[in-house]
């Protein structure tokens, strides 16, 4: 995205969803992905992002941006990515600016969404597309934490989910990334 075309979603006290997707139109494909991180503290890695508990978390351990890489074995029609954060529990470890990138591999990722969070507590949805529009079929997604609350160095993300559009025909040939 160019600087002038950049869409930044301001999210105050998130309790609901930014997405227009209905749950019935989505399929959770989180378990179908292979996950990697730019860094992590001992015992605070990928397992904690995917364990279903908001009491555990991934903690980065290194310079920003902090990256969550999501690799899919086939091109999926990804509708949105959701992640859980909580300012009350994590204070300066809470992400403030998060970018979502999508593509076929790490070298062709393009930013498809960005949120700027203000005191977030709960699930944050970053849509890749909107219902009724062309849904990108992608092999890779990347959540990038670009800044933390109060200029914190490392970050906490408590859960991540990847949601694909439910398709009736199973046609994966519409990828805009090929």
Short mmCIF file of C-alpha atoms in Angstrom, two decimals:
data_model
loop_
_atom_site.label_atom_id
_atom_site.label_comp_id
_atom_site.label_asym_id
_atom_site.label_seq_id
_atom_site.Cartn_x
_atom_site.Cartn_y
_atom_site.Cartn_z
CA UNK A 1 0.00 0.00 0.00
CA UNK A 2 1.27 3.48 -0.77
CA UNK A 3 1.37 6.02 2.02
CA UNK A 4 -1.54 8.00 0.52
CA UNK A 5 -3.65 4.90 -0.07
CA UNK A 6 -3.04 3.39 3.35
CA UNK A 7 -6.14 2.46 5.31
CA UNK A 8 -5.65 2.55 9.06
CA UNK A 9 -8.47 1.30 11.25
CA UNK A 10 -8.64 3.06 14.60
CA UNK A 11 -9.97 0.67 17.23
CA UNK A 12 -11.01 2.07 20.62
CA UNK A 13 -11.77 -0.45 23.40
CA UNK A 14 -12.48 -3.36 21.12
CA UNK A 15 -15.35 -5.52 22.28
CA UNK A 16 -16.83 -6.47 18.93
CA UNK A 17 -15.65 -7.14 15.44
CA UNK A 18 -14.28 -4.96 12.64
CA UNK A 19 -15.34 -7.57 10.14
CA UNK A 20 -18.57 -7.69 8.19
CA UNK A 21 -18.28 -11.49 7.89
CA UNK A 22 -20.94 -13.65 9.52
CA UNK A 23 -19.74 -16.67 11.48
CA UNK A 24 -21.79 -19.01 9.27
CA UNK A 25 -19.79 -17.82 6.23
CA UNK A 26 -16.42 -18.62 7.81
CA UNK A 27 -14.35 -21.75 8.36
CA UNK A 28 -11.58 -21.85 10.99
CA UNK A 29 -8.43 -23.05 9.19
CA UNK A 30 -6.02 -22.24 12.02
CA UNK A 31 -5.05 -25.89 12.56
CA UNK A 32 -4.25 -26.35 8.86
CA UNK A 33 -1.38 -23.87 8.94
CA UNK A 34 2.31 -24.17 9.77
CA UNK A 35 3.35 -21.38 12.14
CA UNK A 36 6.64 -19.59 12.81
CA UNK A 37 7.66 -16.54 14.84
CA UNK A 38 10.36 -13.91 14.47
CA UNK A 39 11.33 -14.59 18.10
CA UNK A 40 9.91 -15.87 21.37
CA UNK A 41 10.74 -16.12 25.05
CA UNK A 42 11.25 -19.63 26.42
CA UNK A 43 7.88 -21.36 26.98
CA UNK A 44 5.97 -18.49 25.28
CA UNK A 45 5.95 -19.60 21.65
CA UNK A 46 3.58 -20.79 18.92
CA UNK A 47 1.93 -23.38 21.16
CA UNK A 48 0.55 -20.58 23.34
CA UNK A 49 -0.97 -18.75 20.35
CA UNK A 50 -2.96 -21.83 19.35
CA UNK A 51 -3.89 -23.52 22.64
CA UNK A 52 -7.38 -21.98 22.90
CA UNK A 53 -6.64 -20.24 26.20
CA UNK A 54 -6.59 -16.47 26.65
CA UNK A 55 -4.57 -17.06 29.83
CA UNK A 56 -1.43 -17.95 27.84
CA UNK A 57 0.45 -15.82 25.34
CA UNK A 58 3.28 -15.56 22.84
CA UNK A 59 5.99 -13.19 24.03
CA UNK A 60 8.46 -11.87 21.50
CA UNK A 61 12.14 -11.53 22.32
CA UNK A 62 13.92 -9.16 19.99
CA UNK A 63 13.63 -6.01 17.91
CA UNK A 64 10.42 -4.88 16.19
CA UNK A 65 8.67 -5.68 14.03
CA UNK A 66 7.53 -8.84 15.80
CA UNK A 67 6.25 -11.34 13.22
CA UNK A 68 3.77 -14.21 13.26
CA UNK A 69 4.15 -16.17 10.00
CA UNK A 70 1.28 -18.38 8.89
CA UNK A 71 2.04 -20.84 6.06
CA UNK A 72 -0.80 -22.70 4.33
CA UNK A 73 -0.24 -25.92 2.33
CA UNK A 74 -2.72 -24.80 -0.34
CA UNK A 75 -4.15 -21.47 -1.39
CA UNK A 76 -7.12 -20.77 0.86
CA UNK A 77 -9.78 -18.05 0.40
CA UNK A 78 -8.82 -16.16 3.56
CA UNK A 79 -11.52 -13.80 4.80
CA UNK A 80 -9.94 -12.51 8.01
CA UNK A 81 -7.36 -13.05 10.70
CA UNK A 82 -8.35 -12.59 14.35
CA UNK A 83 -6.08 -12.14 17.34
CA UNK A 84 -6.67 -11.66 21.05
CA UNK A 85 -4.93 -8.99 23.14
CA UNK A 86 -5.62 -7.49 26.56
CA UNK A 87 -4.18 -4.16 27.73
CA UNK A 88 -5.23 -4.82 31.35
CA UNK A 89 -3.11 -7.97 31.59
CA UNK A 90 -0.26 -7.06 29.27
CA UNK A 91 0.21 -3.28 29.68
CA UNK A 92 3.23 -2.11 27.60
CA UNK A 93 3.48 -5.55 25.96
CA UNK A 94 0.14 -4.90 24.19
CA UNK A 95 0.35 -4.34 20.43
CA UNK A 96 -0.63 -0.84 19.32
CA UNK A 97 -0.05 -0.99 15.54
CA UNK A 98 -0.53 -4.31 13.72
CA UNK A 99 -0.16 -4.95 10.00
CA UNK A 100 -1.62 -7.96 8.18
CA UNK A 101 0.24 -9.05 5.04
CA UNK A 102 -0.79 -11.72 2.55
CA UNK A 103 0.70 -13.44 -0.48
CA UNK A 104 2.20 -16.68 -1.76
CA UNK A 105 5.53 -16.55 0.10
CA UNK A 106 7.49 -14.21 2.33
CA UNK A 107 9.04 -12.36 -0.65
CA UNK A 108 5.73 -11.23 -2.19
CA UNK A 109 3.69 -10.34 0.88
CA UNK A 110 1.58 -7.20 0.53
CA UNK A 111 -0.15 -5.33 3.32
CA UNK A 112 -3.90 -6.01 3.19
CA UNK A 113 -4.88 -4.43 6.50
CA UNK A 114 -3.55 -2.38 9.37
CA UNK A 115 -5.07 -1.56 12.73
CA UNK A 116 -4.07 1.04 15.27
CA UNK A 117 -5.35 -0.06 18.67
CA UNK A 118 -6.27 2.12 21.62
CA UNK A 119 -6.57 0.28 24.95
CA UNK A 120 -7.63 -3.04 23.31
CA UNK A 121 -9.20 -5.86 25.29
CA UNK A 122 -10.56 -8.80 23.30
CA UNK A 123 -10.60 -10.22 19.79
CA UNK A 124 -9.41 -8.00 16.96
CA UNK A 125 -10.50 -8.99 13.44
CA UNK A 126 -8.51 -7.77 10.45
CA UNK A 127 -10.46 -8.49 7.27
CA UNK A 128 -8.55 -9.62 4.19
CA UNK A 129 -11.68 -9.01 2.13
CA UNK A 130 -15.34 -8.16 2.60
CA UNK A 131 -18.34 -10.43 1.98
CA UNK A 132 -19.47 -10.28 -1.63
CA UNK A 133 -16.07 -9.11 -2.88
CA UNK A 134 -13.32 -11.14 -4.48
CA UNK A 135 -11.63 -13.15 -1.72
CA UNK A 136 -7.87 -13.53 -1.99
CA UNK A 137 -6.59 -17.11 -2.12
CA UNK A 138 -3.25 -17.08 -0.32
CA UNK A 139 -0.51 -19.46 0.77
CA UNK A 140 0.96 -17.16 3.42
CA UNK A 141 -0.14 -14.56 5.96
CA UNK A 142 1.95 -12.48 8.31
CA UNK A 143 0.87 -10.51 11.36
CA UNK A 144 3.45 -7.83 12.08
CA UNK A 145 3.42 -5.96 15.39
CA UNK A 146 4.93 -2.61 14.42
CA UNK A 147 4.55 -0.81 17.77
CA UNK A 148 3.43 -1.55 21.32
CA UNK A 149 1.52 0.46 23.89
CA UNK A 150 3.72 2.92 25.83
CA UNK A 151 6.62 2.16 23.43
CA UNK A 152 7.06 -1.33 24.88
CA UNK A 153 9.85 -3.43 23.37
CA UNK A 154 8.47 -6.98 23.35
CA UNK A 155 4.86 -7.97 22.69
CA UNK A 156 2.18 -10.35 23.95
CA UNK A 157 -0.46 -11.87 21.68
CA UNK A 158 -2.76 -14.32 23.44
CA UNK A 159 -4.47 -16.15 20.56
CA UNK A 160 -4.63 -16.09 16.74
CA UNK A 161 -7.26 -17.56 14.41
CA UNK A 162 -7.33 -17.72 10.61
CA UNK A 163 -10.74 -17.70 8.94
CA UNK A 164 -11.45 -18.79 5.36
CA UNK A 165 -14.57 -18.13 3.37
CA UNK A 166 -16.81 -21.19 3.19
CA UNK A 167 -16.98 -22.22 -0.45
CA UNK A 168 -19.55 -24.48 -1.99
CA UNK A 169 -17.60 -25.27 -5.17
CA UNK A 170 -14.10 -25.74 -3.74
CA UNK A 171 -12.62 -23.66 -6.62
CA UNK A 172 -9.17 -22.43 -5.62
CA UNK A 173 -8.25 -21.00 -9.03
CA UNK A 174 -9.26 -17.39 -8.35
CA UNK A 175 -6.10 -16.30 -6.52
CA UNK A 176 -5.19 -12.68 -7.12
CA UNK A 177 -1.64 -13.50 -5.95
CA UNK A 178 -0.67 -15.80 -8.87
#
